[in-house]
Amino acid sequence: EPEVTQTPSHQVTQMGQEVILRCVPISNHLYFYWYRQILGQKVEFLVSFYNNEISEKSEIFDDQFSVERPDGSNFTLKIRSTKLEDSAMYFCASSRGRDRYFEAFFGQGTRLTVV
Amino acid sequence: AQSVTQLGSHVSVSEGALVLLRCNYSSSVPPYLFWYVQYPNQGLQLLLKYTSAATLVKGINGFEAEFKKSETSFHLTKPSAHMSDAAEYFCAVRTTNTGNQFYFGTGTSLTVIP
C-alpha cells in the first residue's frame, strides 16, 4: 500500500541552526502539507503546496519556514534558524485533491528537538 | 471559524468493553469530519470519514462514528475493545471555508486494560 515516508524520524539540533525535514508523498497525489504537533497540544496546520507553489499557510509559517519540491518525489520543510519553541512532531501529508472529500495521508512524523 | 474539541485526553477501557471517544465540532458550514488513529511510532491513519452521505459511518477495525448535527458531534465508537486498539485518536474537520486544511482536536489516548 502506498504511504508517505518521512526522514529522519528524530532530529536533534542546536538553537539557531537550520534543519531540513524530508518527505516523500504518495506518487499520484497533488496536494502536500506540513502539520506539526507540539507535545500535548493540537495538530496544527503549517502549509499546503500545490503545483509547485504554496497554496495556503498559517500564521505559524513565518519567514523562518520554507517548503520546496526539489524533484518529482521529495517535499521538504526548512526551518532557517531554529528556536526552542520549534520543538515538535512534524507531519507531512498528501492528498489526491483539494476538495474536502479527499482525506490526507500522513507520514509517521519527524520529532524535532531543539536544544 | 472551524474547530474540534475532543473531550478526555485519556480514556481507559477494559478489553471487550465499549469504546466511546468524543468529538464535538464547531463550523459555520456543513463539515466533513474525519477520525485518524496513530499507533506508536507511526503516522496518522484514516479510520473513517463523514462526507454528508450516511450519518452513521463505518470505518476500519470495527470502528464507527455517527454524525449528529443537532449535537454538533461525531463520536467514535467500537462495541468491543481489543488490546490492539490502544493508540492516539484524532478527530478532524474540513470545510469549504478552510481551503484544504484539516483542523484537528488535541487527541485522545486510548488504553485497553486486559
Coordinates of N, CA and C in Angstrom, one line a residue:
Chain A
E1 N 0.8 -1.2 0.0 CA 0.0 0.0 0.0 C 0.9 1.2 0.0
P2 N 0.6 2.2 -0.9 CA 1.4 3.4 -0.9 C 1.3 4.1 0.4
E3 N 2.4 4.8 0.8 CA 2.5 5.5 2.0 C 3.4 6.7 1.9
V4 N 3.2 7.7 2.8 CA 4.0 8.9 2.9 C 5.2 8.5 3.8
T5 N 6.4 8.8 3.4 CA 7.5 8.5 4.2 C 8.3 9.8 4.6
Q6 N 8.7 9.8 5.8 CA 9.4 11.0 6.3 C 10.8 10.6 6.9
T7 N 11.8 11.4 6.7 CA 13.1 11.2 7.2 C 13.7 12.6 7.7
P8 N 14.4 12.6 8.8 CA 14.6 11.4 9.7 C 13.4 11.3 10.7
S9 N 13.4 10.2 11.4 CA 12.3 10.0 12.4 C 12.6 10.9 13.6
H10 N 13.8 11.2 13.9 CA 14.1 12.1 15.1 C 15.3 13.0 14.7
Q11 N 15.2 14.2 14.9 CA 16.3 15.2 14.7 C 16.5 16.1 15.9
V12 N 17.8 16.1 16.3 CA 18.1 17.0 17.4 C 19.1 18.1 16.8
T13 N 18.8 19.3 17.1 CA 19.5 20.4 16.6 C 19.7 21.5 17.6
Q14 N 20.8 22.3 17.4 CA 21.0 23.4 18.3 C 20.3 24.6 17.9
M15 N 19.8 25.3 18.8 CA 19.1 26.6 18.6 C 19.9 27.4 17.6
G16 N 19.2 28.0 16.6 CA 19.9 28.8 15.6 C 20.3 28.1 14.4
Q17 N 20.3 26.8 14.4 CA 20.8 26.0 13.3 C 19.6 25.8 12.3
E18 N 20.0 25.6 11.1 CA 19.0 25.2 10.0 C 18.7 23.8 10.0
V19 N 17.4 23.4 9.8 CA 17.1 22.0 9.7 C 16.2 21.8 8.4
I20 N 16.4 20.7 7.8 CA 15.5 20.3 6.7 C 14.9 19.0 7.0
L21 N 13.6 19.0 7.0 CA 12.8 17.8 7.2 C 12.3 17.3 5.8
R22 N 12.4 16.0 5.6 CA 12.2 15.5 4.3 C 11.0 14.5 4.2
C23 N 10.3 14.5 3.1 CA 9.1 13.8 3.0 C 9.0 13.3 1.5
V24 N 8.5 12.1 1.4 CA 8.2 11.6 0.0 C 6.7 11.3 0.0
P25 N 5.9 12.1 -0.6 CA 4.4 11.9 -0.7 C 4.1 10.7 -1.5
I26 N 2.8 10.4 -1.5 CA 2.3 9.3 -2.4 C 2.4 9.8 -3.8
S27 N 2.8 8.9 -4.7 CA 3.3 9.4 -6.1 C 2.2 10.0 -6.9
N28 N 0.9 9.7 -6.8 CA -0.1 10.3 -7.7 C -0.9 11.4 -7.0
H29 N -0.4 11.8 -5.8 CA -1.1 12.9 -5.1 C -0.6 14.2 -5.6
L30 N -1.5 15.2 -5.4 CA -1.2 16.5 -6.0 C -1.0 17.6 -4.9
Y31 N -1.6 17.3 -3.7 CA -1.5 18.3 -2.7 C -0.6 17.8 -1.6
F32 N 0.2 18.7 -1.0 CA 1.1 18.3 0.0 C 1.0 19.3 1.2
Y33 N 1.2 18.7 2.4 CA 1.0 19.5 3.6 C 2.1 19.3 4.6
W34 N 2.3 20.3 5.4 CA 3.1 20.1 6.7 C 2.2 20.5 7.8
Y35 N 2.2 19.6 8.8 CA 1.5 19.9 10.1 C 2.5 19.7 11.2
R36 N 2.2 20.3 12.3 CA 3.1 20.0 13.5 C 2.3 19.8 14.7
Q37 N 2.9 19.1 15.7 CA 2.2 18.9 17.0 C 3.2 19.1 18.1
I38 N 3.1 20.2 18.8 CA 3.9 20.4 20.0 C 3.3 19.5 21.1
L39 N 4.2 18.9 21.9 CA 3.8 17.9 22.9 C 2.6 18.4 23.7
G40 N 1.6 17.6 23.7 CA 0.4 17.9 24.5 C -0.6 18.9 23.9
Q41 N -0.3 19.3 22.7 CA -1.2 20.3 22.0 C -1.8 19.7 20.7
K42 N -2.5 20.6 20.1 CA -3.2 20.1 18.8 C -2.3 19.9 17.7
V43 N -2.7 19.1 16.7 CA -2.0 19.0 15.5 C -2.4 20.3 14.7
E44 N -1.4 21.1 14.3 CA -1.6 22.4 13.7 C -1.2 22.4 12.3
F45 N -1.9 23.1 11.4 CA -1.6 23.2 10.0 C -0.5 24.3 9.9
L46 N 0.5 23.9 9.1 CA 1.5 24.9 8.7 C 1.4 25.4 7.3
V47 N 1.3 24.5 6.3 CA 1.4 25.0 5.0 C 0.8 23.9 4.0
S48 N 0.2 24.3 2.9 CA -0.1 23.4 1.9 C 0.5 23.8 0.6
F49 N 0.7 22.9 -0.3 CA 1.6 23.1 -1.5 C 0.9 22.4 -2.7
Y50 N 0.8 23.1 -3.8 CA 0.2 22.5 -5.0 C 0.8 23.2 -6.2
N51 N 1.1 22.4 -7.2 CA 1.6 22.9 -8.4 C 2.8 23.7 -8.3
N52 N 3.7 23.3 -7.4 CA 5.0 23.9 -7.1 C 4.9 25.3 -6.5
E53 N 3.8 25.5 -5.8 CA 3.8 26.8 -5.0 C 2.9 26.6 -3.8
I54 N 3.1 27.5 -2.8 CA 2.3 27.4 -1.6 C 0.9 27.8 -1.9
S55 N 0.0 26.9 -1.4 CA -1.4 27.1 -1.6 C -2.0 27.9 -0.5
E56 N -1.7 27.5 0.7 CA -2.1 28.2 1.9 C -1.1 28.1 3.0
K57 N -1.0 29.0 3.9 CA -0.1 28.9 5.0 C -0.8 29.5 6.3
S58 N -0.4 29.0 7.4 CA -0.9 29.5 8.6 C 0.0 30.6 9.2
E59 N -0.4 31.3 10.2 CA 0.4 32.3 10.8 C 1.7 31.8 11.5
I60 N 1.7 30.5 11.7 CA 2.9 29.9 12.3 C 4.0 29.9 11.2
F61 N 3.6 29.7 10.0 CA 4.5 29.6 8.9 C 5.1 31.0 8.5
D62 N 6.1 31.4 9.3 CA 6.6 32.7 9.0 C 7.9 32.6 8.2
D63 N 8.6 33.7 8.1 CA 9.8 33.8 7.2 C 10.9 32.8 7.5
Q64 N 10.8 32.2 8.7 CA 11.8 31.2 9.1 C 11.6 29.9 8.4
F65 N 10.4 29.7 7.9 CA 10.0 28.4 7.3 C 9.9 28.6 5.8
S66 N 10.3 27.5 5.1 CA 10.1 27.4 3.6 C 9.9 26.0 3.3
V67 N 9.2 25.8 2.1 CA 9.0 24.5 1.6 C 9.4 24.4 0.2
E68 N 9.7 23.2 -0.3 CA 10.3 23.0 -1.6 C 10.0 21.6 -2.1
R69 N 9.8 21.5 -3.4 CA 9.7 20.2 -4.0 C 10.8 20.2 -5.0
P70 N 12.0 19.8 -4.6 CA 13.2 19.9 -5.4 C 13.2 19.0 -6.6
D71 N 12.5 17.9 -6.5 CA 12.4 17.0 -7.7 C 11.0 16.4 -7.7
G72 N 10.8 15.4 -8.5 CA 9.4 14.9 -8.6 C 8.9 14.1 -7.5
S73 N 9.8 13.8 -6.5 CA 9.3 12.9 -5.4 C 9.4 13.5 -4.0
N74 N 10.4 14.4 -3.7 CA 10.6 14.8 -2.4 C 9.9 16.1 -2.1
F75 N 9.5 16.3 -0.9 CA 8.8 17.6 -0.4 C 9.5 17.9 0.9
T76 N 10.1 19.1 1.0 CA 10.9 19.4 2.2 C 10.4 20.6 2.9
L77 N 10.6 20.6 4.2 CA 10.3 21.7 5.1 C 11.6 22.2 5.7
K78 N 12.0 23.5 5.5 CA 13.2 24.0 6.0 C 12.9 25.0 7.1
I79 N 13.5 24.9 8.2 CA 13.5 25.9 9.2 C 14.8 26.6 9.3
R80 N 14.9 27.9 9.0 CA 16.1 28.6 8.8 C 17.0 28.7 10.0
S81 N 16.4 29.1 11.1 CA 17.1 29.4 12.3 C 16.2 28.9 13.4
T82 N 16.5 27.7 13.9 CA 15.5 27.0 14.8 C 15.5 27.7 16.2
K83 N 14.3 27.7 16.8 CA 14.1 28.2 18.1 C 13.7 27.0 19.0
L84 N 13.8 27.2 20.3 CA 13.4 26.2 21.2 C 11.9 25.8 21.0
E85 N 11.1 26.8 20.7 CA 9.7 26.6 20.5 C 9.3 25.8 19.2
D86 N 10.3 25.6 18.4 CA 10.1 24.8 17.2 C 10.1 23.3 17.5
S87 N 10.5 22.9 18.7 CA 10.5 21.5 19.1 C 9.1 21.0 19.0
A88 N 8.9 20.0 18.2 CA 7.6 19.4 17.9 C 7.7 18.2 17.1
M89 N 6.6 17.5 16.9 CA 6.5 16.4 15.9 C 6.0 17.1 14.6
Y90 N 6.7 16.9 13.5 CA 6.3 17.5 12.2 C 5.7 16.3 11.3
F91 N 4.5 16.5 10.9 CA 3.9 15.5 10.0 C 3.8 16.1 8.6
C92 N 4.2 15.3 7.6 CA 4.0 15.5 6.2 C 2.7 14.8 5.8
A93 N 2.0 15.3 4.9 CA 0.8 14.6 4.4 C 0.6 14.9 2.9
S94 N -0.2 14.1 2.2 CA -0.5 14.3 0.9 C -1.9 13.9 0.6
S95 N -2.6 14.5 -0.4 CA -3.9 14.0 -0.8 C -4.0 14.1 -2.3
R96 N -5.0 13.4 -2.8 CA -5.2 13.3 -4.3 C -5.7 14.6 -4.8
G97 N -6.5 15.3 -4.0 CA -7.1 16.5 -4.5 C -7.4 17.5 -3.4
R98 N -7.9 18.7 -3.8 CA -8.1 19.8 -2.8 C -9.5 19.7 -2.2
D99 N -10.4 19.1 -2.9 CA -11.8 19.0 -2.4 C -11.8 18.4 -1.0
R100 N -12.7 18.9 -0.1 CA -12.7 18.4 1.2 C -13.1 17.0 1.4
Y101 N -13.6 16.4 0.3 CA -13.9 14.9 0.3 C -12.6 14.1 0.5
F102 N -11.5 14.6 0.0 CA -10.3 13.8 0.0 C -9.6 13.8 1.3
E103 N -9.3 12.6 1.8 CA -8.6 12.5 3.1 C -7.1 12.8 2.8
A104 N -6.4 13.2 3.8 CA -5.0 13.3 3.7 C -4.3 12.0 4.3
F105 N -3.2 11.6 3.6 CA -2.4 10.5 4.1 C -1.2 11.1 4.8
F106 N -1.0 10.6 6.0 CA 0.1 11.2 6.8 C 1.3 10.3 6.9
G107 N 2.5 10.9 7.0 CA 3.7 10.1 7.3 C 3.8 9.9 8.8
Q108 N 4.8 9.2 9.2 CA 4.9 8.8 10.6 C 5.5 9.9 11.5
G109 N 5.9 11.0 10.8 CA 6.4 12.1 11.6 C 7.9 12.2 11.8
T110 N 8.4 13.4 12.0 CA 9.7 13.7 12.4 C 9.7 14.4 13.7
R111 N 10.3 13.8 14.7 CA 10.3 14.5 16.0 C 11.6 15.5 16.0
L112 N 11.3 16.7 16.1 CA 12.4 17.7 16.1 C 12.6 18.2 17.5
T113 N 13.8 18.1 18.0 CA 14.1 18.6 19.3 C 15.2 19.7 19.2
V114 N 14.9 20.9 19.6 CA 15.8 22.0 19.5 C 16.4 22.2 20.9
V115 N 17.7 22.2 21.0 CA 18.4 22.3 22.3 C 19.2 23.6 22.4
Chain B
A1 N -15.4 30.3 12.2 CA -14.2 29.6 12.4 C -14.5 28.1 12.7
Q2 N -13.6 27.3 12.3 CA -13.8 25.9 12.5 C -12.9 25.4 13.6
S3 N -13.4 24.4 14.4 CA -12.6 23.9 15.5 C -13.2 22.5 15.9
V4 N -12.4 21.8 16.5 CA -12.8 20.4 17.0 C -12.4 20.3 18.5
T5 N -13.2 19.8 19.3 CA -13.0 19.5 20.7 C -13.1 18.1 21.0
Q6 N -12.0 17.5 21.5 CA -12.1 16.1 22.0 C -12.1 16.1 23.5
L7 N -13.2 15.6 24.0 CA -13.3 15.5 25.5 C -12.6 14.3 26.0
G8 N -11.7 14.5 27.0 CA -11.0 13.4 27.5 C -9.7 13.2 26.8
S9 N -8.6 13.6 27.4 CA -7.3 13.4 26.7 C -6.8 11.9 26.9
H10 N -7.4 11.3 27.9 CA -7.0 9.9 28.2 C -8.3 9.1 28.5
V11 N -8.5 8.0 27.8 CA -9.6 7.1 28.1 C -9.1 5.7 28.3
S12 N -9.5 5.0 29.4 CA -9.2 3.6 29.6 C -10.4 2.8 29.6
V13 N -10.3 1.6 28.9 CA -11.4 0.7 28.9 C -10.8 -0.7 29.1
S14 N -11.7 -1.6 29.6 CA -11.3 -3.0 29.7 C -11.4 -3.7 28.3
E15 N -10.6 -4.7 28.1 CA -10.7 -5.4 26.9 C -12.1 -6.0 26.8
G16 N -12.8 -5.9 25.6 CA -14.1 -6.4 25.4 C -15.2 -5.3 25.7
A17 N -14.8 -4.2 26.4 CA -15.8 -3.2 26.7 C -16.0 -2.2 25.6
L18 N -17.1 -1.4 25.7 CA -17.4 -0.4 24.7 C -16.4 0.7 24.7
V19 N -15.9 1.1 23.5 CA -15.1 2.3 23.3 C -15.9 3.4 22.9
L20 N -15.8 4.5 23.6 CA -16.5 5.8 23.2 C -15.5 6.9 23.3
L21 N -15.2 7.5 22.2 CA -14.3 8.7 22.1 C -15.1 9.8 21.6
R22 N -15.1 10.9 22.3 CA -16.0 12.0 22.0 C -15.3 13.1 21.1
C23 N -16.1 13.6 20.2 CA -15.6 14.7 19.3 C -16.8 15.7 19.1
N24 N -16.6 16.9 19.4 CA -17.6 17.9 19.0 C -16.9 19.0 18.1
Y25 N -17.6 19.4 17.2 CA -17.1 20.4 16.2 C -17.8 21.7 16.2
S26 N -17.1 22.7 15.7 CA -17.7 24.0 15.5 C -17.5 24.4 14.1
S27 N -18.6 24.7 13.3 CA -18.4 25.0 11.9 C -19.6 25.8 11.5
S28 N -19.3 26.9 10.7 CA -20.4 27.7 10.2 C -21.0 27.1 8.9
V29 N -20.4 26.1 8.4 CA -20.9 25.5 7.2 C -20.9 24.0 7.4
P30 N -21.6 23.2 6.6 CA -21.6 21.8 6.8 C -20.2 21.2 6.7
P31 N -19.8 20.5 7.7 CA -18.4 20.0 7.8 C -18.3 18.6 7.2
Y32 N -17.0 18.3 6.8 CA -16.6 16.9 6.6 C -15.8 16.6 7.8
L33 N -16.0 15.4 8.3 CA -15.3 15.1 9.6 C -14.6 13.8 9.4
F34 N -13.5 13.7 10.1 CA -12.5 12.5 10.0 C -12.1 12.1 11.3
W35 N -11.9 10.8 11.5 CA -11.2 10.2 12.6 C -9.9 9.6 12.1
Y36 N -8.8 10.0 12.7 CA -7.5 9.4 12.4 C -7.0 8.7 13.7
V37 N -6.2 7.6 13.5 CA -5.6 6.9 14.6 C -4.0 6.9 14.4
Q38 N -3.3 7.0 15.5 CA -1.9 7.0 15.5 C -1.4 5.9 16.4
Y39 N -0.8 4.9 15.9 CA -0.2 3.9 16.7 C 1.2 4.3 17.0
P40 N 1.8 3.8 18.1 CA 3.1 4.2 18.5 C 4.1 4.2 17.3
N41 N 4.9 5.3 17.2 CA 5.9 5.4 16.2 C 5.4 5.3 14.7
Q42 N 4.1 5.5 14.5 CA 3.6 5.5 13.2 C 2.9 6.8 12.9
G43 N 2.5 7.0 11.6 CA 1.8 8.2 11.2 C 0.4 8.1 11.5
L44 N -0.3 9.2 11.1 CA -1.8 9.2 11.3 C -2.5 8.4 10.2
Q45 N -3.3 7.5 10.6 CA -4.0 6.6 9.6 C -5.5 6.9 9.7
L46 N -6.1 7.0 8.5 CA -7.6 7.3 8.5 C -8.4 6.1 9.0
L47 N -9.2 6.4 9.9 CA -10.2 5.4 10.4 C -11.5 5.4 9.6
L48 N -12.0 6.6 9.5 CA -13.3 6.8 8.8 C -13.5 8.3 8.5
K49 N -14.5 8.6 7.6 CA -14.8 10.0 7.3 C -16.3 10.1 7.1
Y50 N -16.8 11.3 7.4 CA -18.2 11.6 7.1 C -18.1 12.7 6.1
T51 N -18.9 12.4 5.0 CA -18.8 13.4 3.8 C -20.3 13.7 3.4
S52 N -21.2 13.8 4.3 CA -22.6 14.3 4.1 C -23.5 13.2 3.4
A53 N -23.0 12.0 3.4 CA -23.9 10.9 2.9 C -24.6 10.3 4.2
A54 N -24.4 9.1 4.4 CA -25.0 8.5 5.6 C -24.4 9.1 6.9
T55 N -25.3 9.3 7.9 CA -24.8 9.9 9.1 C -24.0 8.9 10.0
L56 N -24.3 7.6 9.8 CA -23.6 6.6 10.5 C -22.5 6.0 9.6
V57 N -21.3 6.2 10.0 CA -20.1 5.9 9.1 C -19.4 4.7 9.7
K58 N -19.1 3.7 8.9 CA -18.3 2.6 9.4 C -16.9 2.7 8.9
G59 N -16.0 2.4 9.7 CA -14.6 2.5 9.4 C -13.8 1.2 9.5
I60 N -12.5 1.3 9.5 CA -11.7 0.1 9.7 C -11.7 -0.4 11.1
N61 N -11.3 -1.6 11.3 CA -11.1 -2.2 12.6 C -12.3 -2.2 13.5
G62 N -13.5 -2.2 12.9 CA -14.7 -2.3 13.7 C -15.2 -1.0 14.3
F63 N -14.5 0.1 14.0 CA -15.0 1.4 14.5 C -16.1 2.0 13.6
E64 N -16.9 2.8 14.3 CA -17.9 3.6 13.6 C -18.1 4.9 14.3
A65 N -18.7 5.8 13.6 CA -19.0 7.1 14.1 C -20.3 7.6 13.6
E66 N -21.0 8.4 14.4 CA -22.3 8.9 14.0 C -22.3 10.4 14.0
F67 N -22.6 11.0 12.9 CA -22.7 12.5 12.8 C -24.1 12.9 13.3
K68 N -24.1 13.8 14.3 CA -25.3 14.3 14.8 C -25.2 15.8 14.8
K69 N -25.9 16.4 13.8 CA -25.9 17.8 13.6 C -26.5 18.6 14.7
S70 N -27.5 18.1 15.3 CA -28.2 18.8 16.4 C -27.3 18.9 17.6
E71 N -26.3 17.9 17.8 CA -25.4 18.0 18.9 C -24.0 18.4 18.5
T72 N -23.9 18.7 17.2 CA -22.5 19.0 16.6 C -21.5 18.1 17.1
S73 N -21.8 16.8 17.0 CA -20.9 15.7 17.5 C -20.6 14.7 16.4
F74 N -19.5 14.0 16.6 CA -19.1 13.0 15.7 C -18.3 12.0 16.6
H75 N -18.9 11.3 17.5 CA -18.3 10.5 18.5 C -17.9 9.1 17.8
L76 N -16.8 8.6 18.2 CA -16.2 7.4 17.7 C -16.6 6.2 18.6
T77 N -17.1 5.1 18.1 CA -17.4 4.0 19.0 C -16.9 2.7 18.4
K78 N -16.7 1.7 19.3 CA -16.4 0.4 18.9 C -17.1 -0.5 20.0
P79 N -17.8 -1.5 19.6 CA -18.6 -2.3 20.6 C -17.7 -3.0 21.6
S80 N -16.6 -3.5 21.1 CA -15.7 -4.4 22.0 C -14.3 -4.1 21.8
A81 N -13.6 -3.5 22.8 CA -12.2 -3.1 22.7 C -11.3 -4.3 22.6
H82 N -10.3 -4.1 21.8 CA -9.2 -5.1 21.6 C -7.9 -4.4 22.1
M83 N -7.0 -5.3 22.6 CA -5.7 -4.7 23.0 C -5.0 -3.9 21.9
S84 N -5.2 -4.3 20.7 CA -4.5 -3.6 19.6 C -5.1 -2.3 19.3
D85 N -6.2 -1.9 19.9 CA -6.9 -0.6 19.7 C -6.1 0.5 20.5
A86 N -5.2 0.1 21.4 CA -4.5 1.1 22.2 C -3.7 2.0 21.2
A87 N -4.0 3.3 21.3 CA -3.4 4.3 20.3 C -3.9 5.7 20.7
E88 N -3.4 6.6 19.9 CA -3.9 8.0 20.0 C -4.9 8.2 18.9
Y89 N -6.0 8.8 19.2 CA -7.1 9.0 18.2 C -7.4 10.5 18.0
F90 N -7.4 11.0 16.8 CA -7.6 12.4 16.5 C -8.9 12.6 15.6
C91 N -9.7 13.5 16.0 CA -10.8 14.0 15.2 C -10.4 15.2 14.5
A92 N -10.9 15.3 13.2 CA -10.5 16.5 12.4 C -11.7 16.9 11.6
V93 N -11.8 18.2 11.3 CA -12.8 18.8 10.5 C -12.2 19.5 9.3
R94 N -13.0 19.4 8.2 CA -12.6 20.1 7.0 C -13.8 20.7 6.4
T95 N -13.8 22.0 6.0 CA -15.0 22.6 5.4 C -14.6 23.4 4.2
T96 N -15.5 23.9 3.5 CA -15.2 24.7 2.3 C -14.6 26.0 2.7
N97 N -14.8 26.4 3.9 CA -14.2 27.7 4.4 C -12.7 27.6 4.7
T98 N -12.2 26.3 4.8 CA -10.9 26.2 5.3 C -9.9 25.8 4.2
G99 N -10.3 26.0 3.0 CA -9.5 25.6 1.9 C -9.2 24.1 2.0
N100 N -7.9 23.7 2.0 CA -7.6 22.3 2.1 C -6.9 22.0 3.4
Q101 N -7.2 22.8 4.4 CA -6.7 22.5 5.7 C -7.6 21.5 6.5
F102 N -7.0 20.7 7.4 CA -7.7 20.0 8.4 C -7.5 20.7 9.7
Y103 N -8.5 20.8 10.5 CA -8.4 21.3 11.8 C -8.6 20.1 12.8
F104 N -7.6 19.8 13.6 CA -7.5 18.7 14.5 C -7.9 19.0 15.9
G105 N -8.4 18.0 16.6 CA -8.5 18.1 18.0 C -7.2 17.8 18.7
T106 N -7.2 17.8 20.0 CA -5.9 17.6 20.7 C -5.6 16.1 20.9
G107 N -6.5 15.2 20.5 CA -6.3 13.8 20.5 C -6.7 13.2 21.8
T108 N -7.1 11.9 21.8 CA -7.4 11.1 22.9 C -6.6 9.8 22.9
S109 N -5.9 9.6 24.0 CA -5.1 8.4 24.1 C -5.9 7.3 24.7
L110 N -6.1 6.2 24.0 CA -6.9 5.1 24.5 C -6.0 4.0 25.0
T111 N -6.3 3.6 26.3 CA -5.6 2.5 26.9 C -6.6 1.4 27.1
V112 N -6.2 0.2 26.7 CA -7.0 -1.0 26.8 C -6.4 -1.9 27.9
I113 N -7.2 -2.2 28.9 CA -6.8 -2.9 30.1 C -7.2 -4.4 29.9
P114 N -6.2 -5.3 30.0 CA -6.5 -6.7 29.8 C -7.4 -7.3 30.9

